[in-house]
Amino acid sequence: MPQSAEKIIDHELLFRQPEYQDMLAKKKEFEFNHSDDKIKSIVEWTKTEDYKQKNFARDSLAVNPAKACQPLGAVFVANGFAKTLSFVHGSQGCVAYYRSHFSRHFKEPTSCVSSSMTEDAAVFGGLNNMVDGLANAYSLYKPDMIAVSTTCMAEVIGDDVDAFIKTSKQKGSIPEEFDVPFAHTPAFVGSHITGYDNALMGVLRHFWDGKAKTTEPLVRVPDESINFIGGFDGFVVGNMKEIRRIFDLFGVKVNILCDPSGNWNTPTDGEFRMYAGGTTKEEVIAGLHAKATIVFQEYCSEKTTKFIREHGQEVVVLNAPVGVAGTDKFLMEISRLTGKPIPAVLEKERGEVVDAMADSQAHLHGKRYALYGDPDQMLGYAAFLLELGAEPAHVLATNGGKEWEIKMQALFDSSPYGAGCKVYPKRDLWHLRSLLFTEPVDFMIGNTYGKFLERDTKTPLVRLVFPIFDRHHYHRYATWGYDGAMRVLVMLLDEFFEALDGNTMEIAKTDYSYDIIR
Amino acid sequence: MTATVEERKATNKALIDEVLKAYPEKMAKRRAKHLGTFEEGKPDCGVKSNIKSLPGVMTIRGCAYAGSKGVVWGPIKDMVHISHGPVGCGQYSWAARRNYYIGTTGIDTFVTMQFTSDFQEKDIVFGGDKKLDKIIDEIQELFPLNKGISIQSECPIGLIGDDIEAVSKKKSKEYVGKTIVPVRCEGFRGVSQSLGHHLANDAIRDWVFDKVDPNKHPEFVSTPYDVAIIGDYNIGGDAWSSRILLEEMGLRVISQWSGDGTIAEIENTPKAKLNVLHCYRSMNYISRHMEEKYGIPWVEYNFFGPTMIEKSLREIASHFDDAIKAKAEEVIAKYKPLMQAVVDKFKPRLEGKTVMLYIGGLRPRHVIGAYEDLGMIVVGTGYEFGHNDDYQRTTHYIKDATLIYDDVTGFEFEHFVDKIKPDLVGSGIKEKYVFQKMGVPFRQMHSWDYSGPYHGYDGFAIFARDMDMAISSPIWGLTKAPWKKAA
């Protein structure tokens, strides 16, 4: 009998017991699968250059893409404002998915409501759903603000969200003066980073430009504060802490426009806090008057950047800088904008991370990496790898476009370690699978889905990209700033050493290299 | 649990009144029909169900696509399931349901992959049929060992007037009778996952059963003991720890629907002598169809906890000859010592502990016996997408004064748990962290919280260990800082 009360075994071991192995072998009789030889030959074929060419020739099917849809980014944004309820207008299943997706990554609750549109709404439009939905959400969850975005259903039928919100107010669902910023976030345009952009601009436009023509637009009176816009970021809990610390050290007043790190980092102490932290309305308004804005991830905020520039502010656009030179640039921009010197504490931290890199660079030098994820983060990680003397051999972003491709190529061209590296916009993880067979690398940087590639190609995976479901608490640590660079460095090194140890463990065969000092 | 039944009924009523007060009046009336207390002797749980969720209330429900792709079709392992429409639906449901299987992924097996037509604006404007046509060609070229393709419609498909049925027929002809199944499971259809199950069942009827050549697998030879497992998605290996028992009692399992299942198994199911049905909600439709069309009887069973397993094994055996009945008794006897040892180990720590459940499918009732085997008491339960026939069946499991909440909202569930203070809540990922923050032990009862199997005798040992682990964890003693405790 495989199971016992003394030592209860889990699925991992249970099904390896002879009773189950026997059962599973016999089940094959009913499966009428292809012959083992046939399967094996196809396995081998998928590793070839021929397969790769056919794979790269496809133009309609996406297999294992590395992107999600717009409303996910909008829910991320809504979560970044104080006492704000995220309200997605459209089918309800979408909201169940966004909530699950974030909760699986952050291991935290994610509150969000849907207007639960069904077939009648498909025919007649979702006005009633908006009217009832806003009234219910307001009564039950007592938010200070409701941030509306849309699913593809509402977009296909062309619901006029602005008008619907106004009608809801007329019908008394919510008070006239209650803030309901909105954004159209069609899932069939762009990706989650586009949704981030649209939703964030929706909030700024609401407060800066006269609340959907219901009040006078605000007039900018420049002050000395700086805005910071982080972009869609799976490490937001750790990173926001680091960003605030950096601005504090400068002694600069920062308006972080969208900070979900509070909602996704509440204590277990007997109380569930549906709303925690987040950017306040006052901070959003203060944002208009800021001296300048730092957009940390260009491709997460293209429209927002333009919008802010149109309001007379300088906007500094970065590409999720990670590592020394990237962080240097970030800090020098703060210094330039504010006229304040780089704090000594940060300068010392810089020295510390350079020290750590000097200690360890020999292990990473010349190592080849495949990376995939959002376009800005790919630029940030690739730049750090180049600093370490490693090669970002394949860099892929399913949601990366032509401009990103050019920028990435320019980055490769800026370093001798970038020679021979390739950038792959609009490709997916099945393309990457081909690349990992035809042009293998030493390591891969990606998200949880990368583990399927690790299984198939044996390329060790470093989890530095959202979503991360199968490792816990990475999101609590920063990847930005010198502190973040240290963390990323350690993750790269850990994977390197684990892989080396794993490869040198065979007794009397390879374990001469199983060194205790490295 | 010292309160009397009458006291608990009064408490439940007060709790329901409290939560209803928070709604706008018109909405409170609608929600009131979904909340109630079970009265012993009544034929159902006294709540309305399978009705549209209120907008804006934070329903926990999903959609028809989730019911079809996520539940019914997704686990069929040797087919490619296209999430047809924008990228999100397929992305969020990618490999998220722990439908275990054996196979070479990407070669002859495709369960944990995300195939999508990744709709762009031009596909919405000009229609996606041509793209779908091309996608099927690309699948055939790059995944030549696939045994069939299903097209899982996302919201836009039905709104823009695409004719996926025509594309399916055309491509099936082109690929000499290949199984290509269009499913109209757009997320806005129906009120929950439930319609998606139904549509998925109907698609199997129309596009698999009605199209397949009955002699497709001439090597298949029937026996008098052929059964099919229907409605087990092999979450954490559930169908395997169930199959082993059916085989031990002398039956031959010819098909698994749909966890670790293949299209050949589905096609051969009309040859079964008996369909054994675990998840009634998601697969009663096809079971009824097979009964009507092929004369195959079906029997519901429950493989959670030794009491229900024993009952179910006898019930299943009753459809066969004495040899099978005798073997069923042997199986029951064989596992008795193991079950006794598990109960002896955990019951002392769990006796009298209270549980509140909120899940989908069959579990809001089916797992109750397993908790009771451990001496635990289920004081509240509800279904995400149950129908009245589920609530009728629930009466066989629950005790007088059990709190019932259909399509519960986040607000209600939080309030109920806060006031009732159960020792354990069993629900989903969206609920898990809410209750853990409140200091309430929690187990995910959709995914088994990444554990399992929970079905069968081997699974019950894991179930018992997990429930004990959740409740007895030292963490719950740390949620209040000592300086606050003293105050």
mmCIF file of C-alpha atoms in Angstrom, chain A residues 1-11 14-15 19-20 23-24 26-34 38-39 42-43 45-46 51 54-55 57-72 85 87 91-101 103-104 107-120 122 128-130 132-137 139-142 152-153 156-157 187-190 265-274 398 429-430 433 449 452 455-456, chain B residues 22-24 26-27 52-63 65-66 77-78 86-89 91-96 98 100 102 104-108 112-121 124 131 134-135 138-139 141-145 147 155-156 159-160 187-192 217 219-220 236-237 240-241 243-244 247 252-254 256 260 262 264-265 268 334-335 338 341-342 345-346 409-411 414 429-430 433-434 436-439 450-453 458 461-462 465 476 479-480:
data_model
loop_
_atom_site.group_PDB
_atom_site.id
_atom_site.type_symbol
_atom_site.label_atom_id
_atom_site.label_comp_id
_atom_site.label_asym_id
_atom_site.label_seq_id
_atom_site.Cartn_x
_atom_site.Cartn_y
_atom_site.Cartn_z
ATOM 1 C CA MET A 1 0.000 0.000 0.000
ATOM 2 C CA PRO A 2 1.607 3.270 -1.066
ATOM 3 C CA GLN A 3 0.186 5.508 1.650
ATOM 4 C CA SER A 4 0.625 5.265 5.407
ATOM 5 C CA ALA A 5 -0.518 7.321 8.371
ATOM 6 C CA GLU A 6 2.995 7.501 9.828
ATOM 7 C CA LYS A 7 4.580 8.992 6.761
ATOM 8 C CA ILE A 8 2.000 10.576 4.518
ATOM 9 C CA ILE A 9 3.412 11.018 1.045
ATOM 10 C CA ASP A 10 2.426 13.757 -1.385
ATOM 11 C CA HIS A 11 1.656 13.659 -5.085
ATOM 12 C CA LEU A 14 2.743 8.945 -4.245
ATOM 13 C CA PHE A 15 2.376 8.393 -7.953
ATOM 14 C CA GLU A 19 0.915 0.406 -7.704
ATOM 15 C CA TYR A 20 0.414 3.722 -9.456
ATOM 16 C CA MET A 23 -1.861 1.610 -13.182
ATOM 17 C CA LEU A 24 -0.563 4.472 -15.318
ATOM 18 C CA LYS A 26 -1.999 0.148 -18.162
ATOM 19 C CA LYS A 27 -3.948 3.326 -18.789
ATOM 20 C CA LYS A 28 -1.940 3.821 -21.993
ATOM 21 C CA GLU A 29 -3.916 1.008 -23.566
ATOM 22 C CA PHE A 30 -6.908 3.345 -23.722
ATOM 23 C CA GLU A 31 -5.057 6.435 -24.896
ATOM 24 C CA PHE A 32 -4.200 5.257 -28.414
ATOM 25 C CA ASN A 33 -1.210 7.533 -28.478
ATOM 26 C CA HIS A 34 1.372 7.650 -31.246
ATOM 27 C CA LYS A 38 7.188 8.690 -33.499
ATOM 28 C CA ILE A 39 7.017 10.827 -30.361
ATOM 29 C CA ILE A 42 9.110 14.728 -33.177
ATOM 30 C CA VAL A 43 10.842 15.643 -29.916
ATOM 31 C CA TRP A 45 12.726 17.502 -34.764
ATOM 32 C CA THR A 46 11.519 20.363 -32.559
ATOM 33 C CA TYR A 51 11.718 23.432 -36.921
ATOM 34 C CA LYS A 54 8.932 26.890 -39.485
ATOM 35 C CA ASN A 55 8.247 28.116 -35.961
ATOM 36 C CA ALA A 57 7.420 31.634 -39.982
ATOM 37 C CA ARG A 58 4.111 31.491 -38.154
ATOM 38 C CA ASP A 59 2.223 34.768 -38.178
ATOM 39 C CA SER A 60 -1.164 33.988 -36.645
ATOM 40 C CA LEU A 61 -0.824 31.587 -33.726
ATOM 41 C CA ALA A 62 0.690 32.663 -30.406
ATOM 42 C CA VAL A 63 2.060 29.915 -28.173
ATOM 43 C CA ASN A 64 2.973 30.741 -24.603
ATOM 44 C CA PRO A 65 3.136 34.511 -25.073
ATOM 45 C CA ALA A 66 4.879 36.655 -22.465
ATOM 46 C CA LYS A 67 2.230 39.309 -22.050
ATOM 47 C CA ALA A 68 -1.210 39.789 -20.542
ATOM 48 C CA CYS A 69 -4.092 42.062 -21.492
ATOM 49 C CA GLN A 70 -4.744 45.750 -20.837
ATOM 50 C CA PRO A 71 -7.174 45.582 -17.902
ATOM 51 C CA LEU A 72 -4.602 43.719 -15.784
ATOM 52 C CA LEU A 85 -11.740 50.461 -5.672
ATOM 53 C CA PHE A 87 -14.028 48.581 -11.131
ATOM 54 C CA SER A 91 -17.724 40.422 -18.207
ATOM 55 C CA GLN A 92 -17.152 39.244 -14.654
ATOM 56 C CA GLY A 93 -14.854 36.309 -15.411
ATOM 57 C CA CYS A 94 -12.078 38.696 -16.361
ATOM 58 C CA VAL A 95 -12.039 40.195 -12.879
ATOM 59 C CA ALA A 96 -11.859 36.744 -11.307
ATOM 60 C CA TYR A 97 -8.782 36.169 -13.458
ATOM 61 C CA TYR A 98 -7.025 39.456 -12.597
ATOM 62 C CA ARG A 99 -7.607 38.934 -8.909
ATOM 63 C CA SER A 100 -6.322 35.371 -9.008
ATOM 64 C CA HIS A 101 -3.322 36.324 -11.145
ATOM 65 C CA SER A 103 -2.906 37.001 -5.647
ATOM 66 C CA ARG A 104 -0.888 34.070 -6.965
ATOM 67 C CA LYS A 107 0.355 36.067 -2.048
ATOM 68 C CA GLU A 108 -1.924 38.903 -1.008
ATOM 69 C CA PRO A 109 -5.622 39.720 -1.484
ATOM 70 C CA THR A 110 -6.501 41.741 -4.584
ATOM 71 C CA SER A 111 -9.804 43.588 -4.399
ATOM 72 C CA CYS A 112 -11.585 44.462 -7.614
ATOM 73 C CA VAL A 113 -15.191 44.443 -8.778
ATOM 74 C CA SER A 114 -16.853 43.805 -12.105
ATOM 75 C CA SER A 115 -20.014 45.226 -13.604
ATOM 76 C CA SER A 116 -20.920 41.620 -14.462
ATOM 77 C CA MET A 117 -22.239 42.196 -17.966
ATOM 78 C CA THR A 118 -24.104 39.278 -19.526
ATOM 79 C CA GLU A 119 -26.004 38.585 -22.745
ATOM 80 C CA ASP A 120 -28.632 41.249 -22.252
ATOM 81 C CA ALA A 122 -24.267 42.584 -24.977
ATOM 82 C CA ASN A 128 -27.633 49.426 -16.154
ATOM 83 C CA ASN A 129 -24.655 47.369 -15.051
ATOM 84 C CA MET A 130 -22.686 50.555 -14.516
ATOM 85 C CA ASP A 132 -26.172 49.364 -10.329
ATOM 86 C CA GLY A 133 -22.556 48.383 -10.109
ATOM 87 C CA LEU A 134 -21.322 51.775 -8.953
ATOM 88 C CA ALA A 135 -24.135 51.982 -6.390
ATOM 89 C CA ASN A 136 -23.339 48.544 -4.986
ATOM 90 C CA ALA A 137 -19.597 49.032 -4.943
ATOM 91 C CA SER A 139 -22.362 51.060 -0.589
ATOM 92 C CA LEU A 140 -20.493 47.877 0.237
ATOM 93 C CA TYR A 141 -16.850 48.816 0.005
ATOM 94 C CA LYS A 142 -16.951 52.501 0.909
ATOM 95 C CA CYS A 152 -12.899 43.679 -24.370
ATOM 96 C CA MET A 153 -16.610 42.917 -24.231
ATOM 97 C CA VAL A 156 -16.424 45.657 -28.719
ATOM 98 C CA ILE A 157 -19.986 46.815 -28.098
ATOM 99 C CA ALA A 187 -7.638 43.787 -24.462
ATOM 100 C CA PHE A 188 -7.099 43.562 -28.223
ATOM 101 C CA VAL A 189 -4.734 46.557 -28.256
ATOM 102 C CA GLY A 190 -1.259 46.375 -26.721
ATOM 103 C CA ASN A 265 1.895 44.246 1.608
ATOM 104 C CA THR A 266 -0.414 44.199 4.616
ATOM 105 C CA PRO A 267 0.333 42.448 7.909
ATOM 106 C CA THR A 268 -1.297 39.310 9.274
ATOM 107 C CA ASP A 269 -2.421 40.578 12.634
ATOM 108 C CA GLY A 270 -6.083 39.653 12.799
ATOM 109 C CA GLU A 271 -7.428 42.375 10.565
ATOM 110 C CA PHE A 272 -8.040 42.410 6.814
ATOM 111 C CA ARG A 273 -7.340 45.826 5.337
ATOM 112 C CA MET A 274 -9.045 46.188 2.016
ATOM 113 C CA THR A 398 6.082 39.672 -26.813
ATOM 114 C CA LEU A 429 8.086 31.522 -25.495
ATOM 115 C CA TRP A 430 7.614 28.831 -28.129
ATOM 116 C CA ARG A 433 12.182 27.300 -27.058
ATOM 117 C CA TYR A 449 6.318 30.096 -17.160
ATOM 118 C CA PHE A 452 8.594 24.821 -18.895
ATOM 119 C CA ARG A 455 12.392 21.487 -18.218
ATOM 120 C CA ASP A 456 12.584 21.093 -22.002
ATOM 121 C CA ALA B 22 -25.196 47.351 3.606
ATOM 122 C CA TYR B 23 -26.791 47.061 0.153
ATOM 123 C CA PRO B 24 -28.991 49.575 -1.620
ATOM 124 C CA LYS B 26 -33.456 47.061 -4.254
ATOM 125 C CA MET B 27 -30.245 45.040 -4.272
ATOM 126 C CA LYS B 52 -27.056 36.713 -12.489
ATOM 127 C CA SER B 53 -24.590 38.193 -10.029
ATOM 128 C CA LEU B 54 -25.192 41.758 -8.960
ATOM 129 C CA PRO B 55 -22.802 44.213 -10.612
ATOM 130 C CA GLY B 56 -20.136 45.773 -8.438
ATOM 131 C CA VAL B 57 -20.385 43.429 -5.448
ATOM 132 C CA MET B 58 -17.169 41.429 -5.883
ATOM 133 C CA THR B 59 -18.671 38.111 -6.845
ATOM 134 C CA ILE B 60 -16.176 35.285 -6.736
ATOM 135 C CA ARG B 61 -17.594 33.714 -9.910
ATOM 136 C CA GLY B 62 -15.895 33.313 -13.244
ATOM 137 C CA CYS B 63 -17.286 32.954 -16.756
ATOM 138 C CA TYR B 65 -14.948 30.372 -20.957
ATOM 139 C CA ALA B 66 -13.516 29.363 -17.578
ATOM 140 C CA LYS B 77 -4.321 16.264 -22.981
ATOM 141 C CA ASP B 78 -3.687 15.272 -26.570
ATOM 142 C CA PRO B 86 -7.502 38.502 -26.959
ATOM 143 C CA VAL B 87 -4.488 37.230 -25.038
ATOM 144 C CA GLY B 88 -5.673 37.619 -21.435
ATOM 145 C CA CYS B 89 -8.123 34.756 -20.864
ATOM 146 C CA GLN B 91 -2.849 33.813 -20.068
ATOM 147 C CA TYR B 92 -4.606 33.920 -16.702
ATOM 148 C CA SER B 93 -5.850 30.346 -17.009
ATOM 149 C CA TRP B 94 -2.528 28.994 -18.285
ATOM 150 C CA ALA B 95 -1.560 25.891 -16.316
ATOM 151 C CA ALA B 96 -3.366 27.294 -13.303
ATOM 152 C CA ARG B 98 -3.235 21.605 -11.655
ATOM 153 C CA TYR B 100 -2.073 16.439 -13.722
ATOM 154 C CA ILE B 102 1.459 12.078 -18.210
ATOM 155 C CA THR B 104 5.490 14.971 -23.467
ATOM 156 C CA THR B 105 4.290 18.554 -23.343
ATOM 157 C CA GLY B 106 4.446 20.394 -26.632
ATOM 158 C CA ILE B 107 4.844 17.147 -28.552
ATOM 159 C CA ASP B 108 1.944 14.784 -27.869
ATOM 160 C CA THR B 112 0.025 23.313 -19.689
ATOM 161 C CA MET B 113 0.425 25.432 -22.787
ATOM 162 C CA GLN B 114 -1.274 28.635 -23.836
ATOM 163 C CA PHE B 115 -2.397 28.643 -27.456
ATOM 164 C CA THR B 116 -4.113 31.871 -28.395
ATOM 165 C CA SER B 117 -5.151 33.780 -31.486
ATOM 166 C CA ASP B 118 -4.062 36.919 -29.599
ATOM 167 C CA PHE B 119 -6.689 39.135 -31.240
ATOM 168 C CA GLN B 120 -5.616 42.582 -32.387
ATOM 169 C CA GLU B 121 -7.820 45.487 -33.340
ATOM 170 C CA ILE B 124 -12.102 42.695 -34.175
ATOM 171 C CA LYS B 131 -6.803 34.062 -38.805
ATOM 172 C CA LYS B 134 -4.371 29.978 -40.620
ATOM 173 C CA ILE B 135 -3.856 29.139 -36.948
ATOM 174 C CA GLU B 138 0.155 26.443 -38.079
ATOM 175 C CA ILE B 139 -0.857 24.052 -35.318
ATOM 176 C CA GLU B 141 2.561 22.015 -38.986
ATOM 177 C CA LEU B 142 4.248 22.686 -35.651
ATOM 178 C CA PHE B 143 2.352 20.222 -33.453
ATOM 179 C CA PRO B 144 1.739 17.347 -35.843
ATOM 180 C CA LEU B 145 0.958 14.800 -33.131
ATOM 181 C CA LYS B 147 -5.206 14.502 -31.889
ATOM 182 C CA CYS B 155 -16.131 37.388 -25.454
ATOM 183 C CA PRO B 156 -15.479 39.157 -28.773
ATOM 184 C CA LEU B 159 -20.059 39.851 -30.590
ATOM 185 C CA ILE B 160 -18.345 40.329 -33.936
ATOM 186 C CA GLY B 187 -17.533 34.866 -21.191
ATOM 187 C CA PHE B 188 -20.655 36.990 -21.250
ATOM 188 C CA ARG B 189 -22.919 33.972 -21.812
ATOM 189 C CA GLY B 190 -24.853 32.729 -18.816
ATOM 190 C CA VAL B 191 -24.243 33.840 -15.266
ATOM 191 C CA SER B 192 -21.124 31.919 -14.237
ATOM 192 C CA HIS B 217 -10.485 2.163 -32.645
ATOM 193 C CA GLU B 219 -8.478 -2.676 -31.278
ATOM 194 C CA PHE B 220 -10.789 -1.661 -28.477
ATOM 195 C CA GLY B 236 -3.216 17.040 -7.898
ATOM 196 C CA GLY B 237 -3.846 13.501 -9.206
ATOM 197 C CA TRP B 240 -5.538 8.579 -10.316
ATOM 198 C CA SER B 241 -6.176 7.961 -6.628
ATOM 199 C CA ARG B 243 -9.016 5.038 -10.634
ATOM 200 C CA ILE B 244 -6.803 2.801 -8.552
ATOM 201 C CA GLU B 247 -9.515 -1.061 -10.772
ATOM 202 C CA ARG B 252 -11.849 -1.542 -16.072
ATOM 203 C CA VAL B 253 -11.627 2.229 -16.386
ATOM 204 C CA ILE B 254 -11.769 2.918 -20.114
ATOM 205 C CA GLN B 256 -11.157 9.672 -17.706
ATOM 206 C CA ASP B 260 -5.355 13.078 -17.829
ATOM 207 C CA THR B 262 -7.398 11.711 -24.233
ATOM 208 C CA ALA B 264 -9.647 8.402 -27.772
ATOM 209 C CA GLU B 265 -10.964 7.795 -24.252
ATOM 210 C CA ASN B 268 -14.763 5.186 -26.600
ATOM 211 C CA LYS B 334 -7.929 -3.502 2.819
ATOM 212 C CA TYR B 335 -7.897 0.231 3.439
ATOM 213 C CA LEU B 338 -4.996 2.849 6.997
ATOM 214 C CA ALA B 341 -4.721 5.067 11.598
ATOM 215 C CA VAL B 342 -5.235 8.391 9.810
ATOM 216 C CA LYS B 345 -3.724 10.421 14.293
ATOM 217 C CA PHE B 346 -5.647 13.571 13.389
ATOM 218 C CA THR B 409 -19.908 38.432 -2.292
ATOM 219 C CA GLY B 410 -16.570 39.370 -0.808
ATOM 220 C CA PHE B 411 -18.326 41.652 1.630
ATOM 221 C CA GLU B 414 -15.796 38.427 5.153
ATOM 222 C CA ILE B 429 -7.118 31.901 -4.032
ATOM 223 C CA LYS B 430 -9.030 35.200 -4.046
ATOM 224 C CA TYR B 433 -5.228 35.879 1.974
ATOM 225 C CA VAL B 434 -8.226 37.871 3.184
ATOM 226 C CA GLN B 436 -5.387 34.522 6.717
ATOM 227 C CA LYS B 437 -4.881 38.229 7.429
ATOM 228 C CA MET B 438 -7.840 37.922 9.782
ATOM 229 C CA GLY B 439 -5.990 35.143 11.538
ATOM 230 C CA TYR B 450 -0.991 22.976 -4.308
ATOM 231 C CA SER B 451 -1.309 19.688 -2.435
ATOM 232 C CA GLY B 452 -3.494 16.656 -3.137
ATOM 233 C CA PRO B 453 -4.741 14.314 -4.283
ATOM 234 C CA ASP B 458 -4.609 7.667 -0.413
ATOM 235 C CA ALA B 461 -4.543 10.799 4.320
ATOM 236 C CA ILE B 462 -3.215 13.917 2.608
ATOM 237 C CA ARG B 465 -2.758 16.006 7.227
ATOM 238 C CA TRP B 476 -1.829 31.431 14.334
ATOM 239 C CA THR B 479 -0.815 37.007 14.801
ATOM 240 C CA LYS B 480 -1.221 39.214 17.856
#
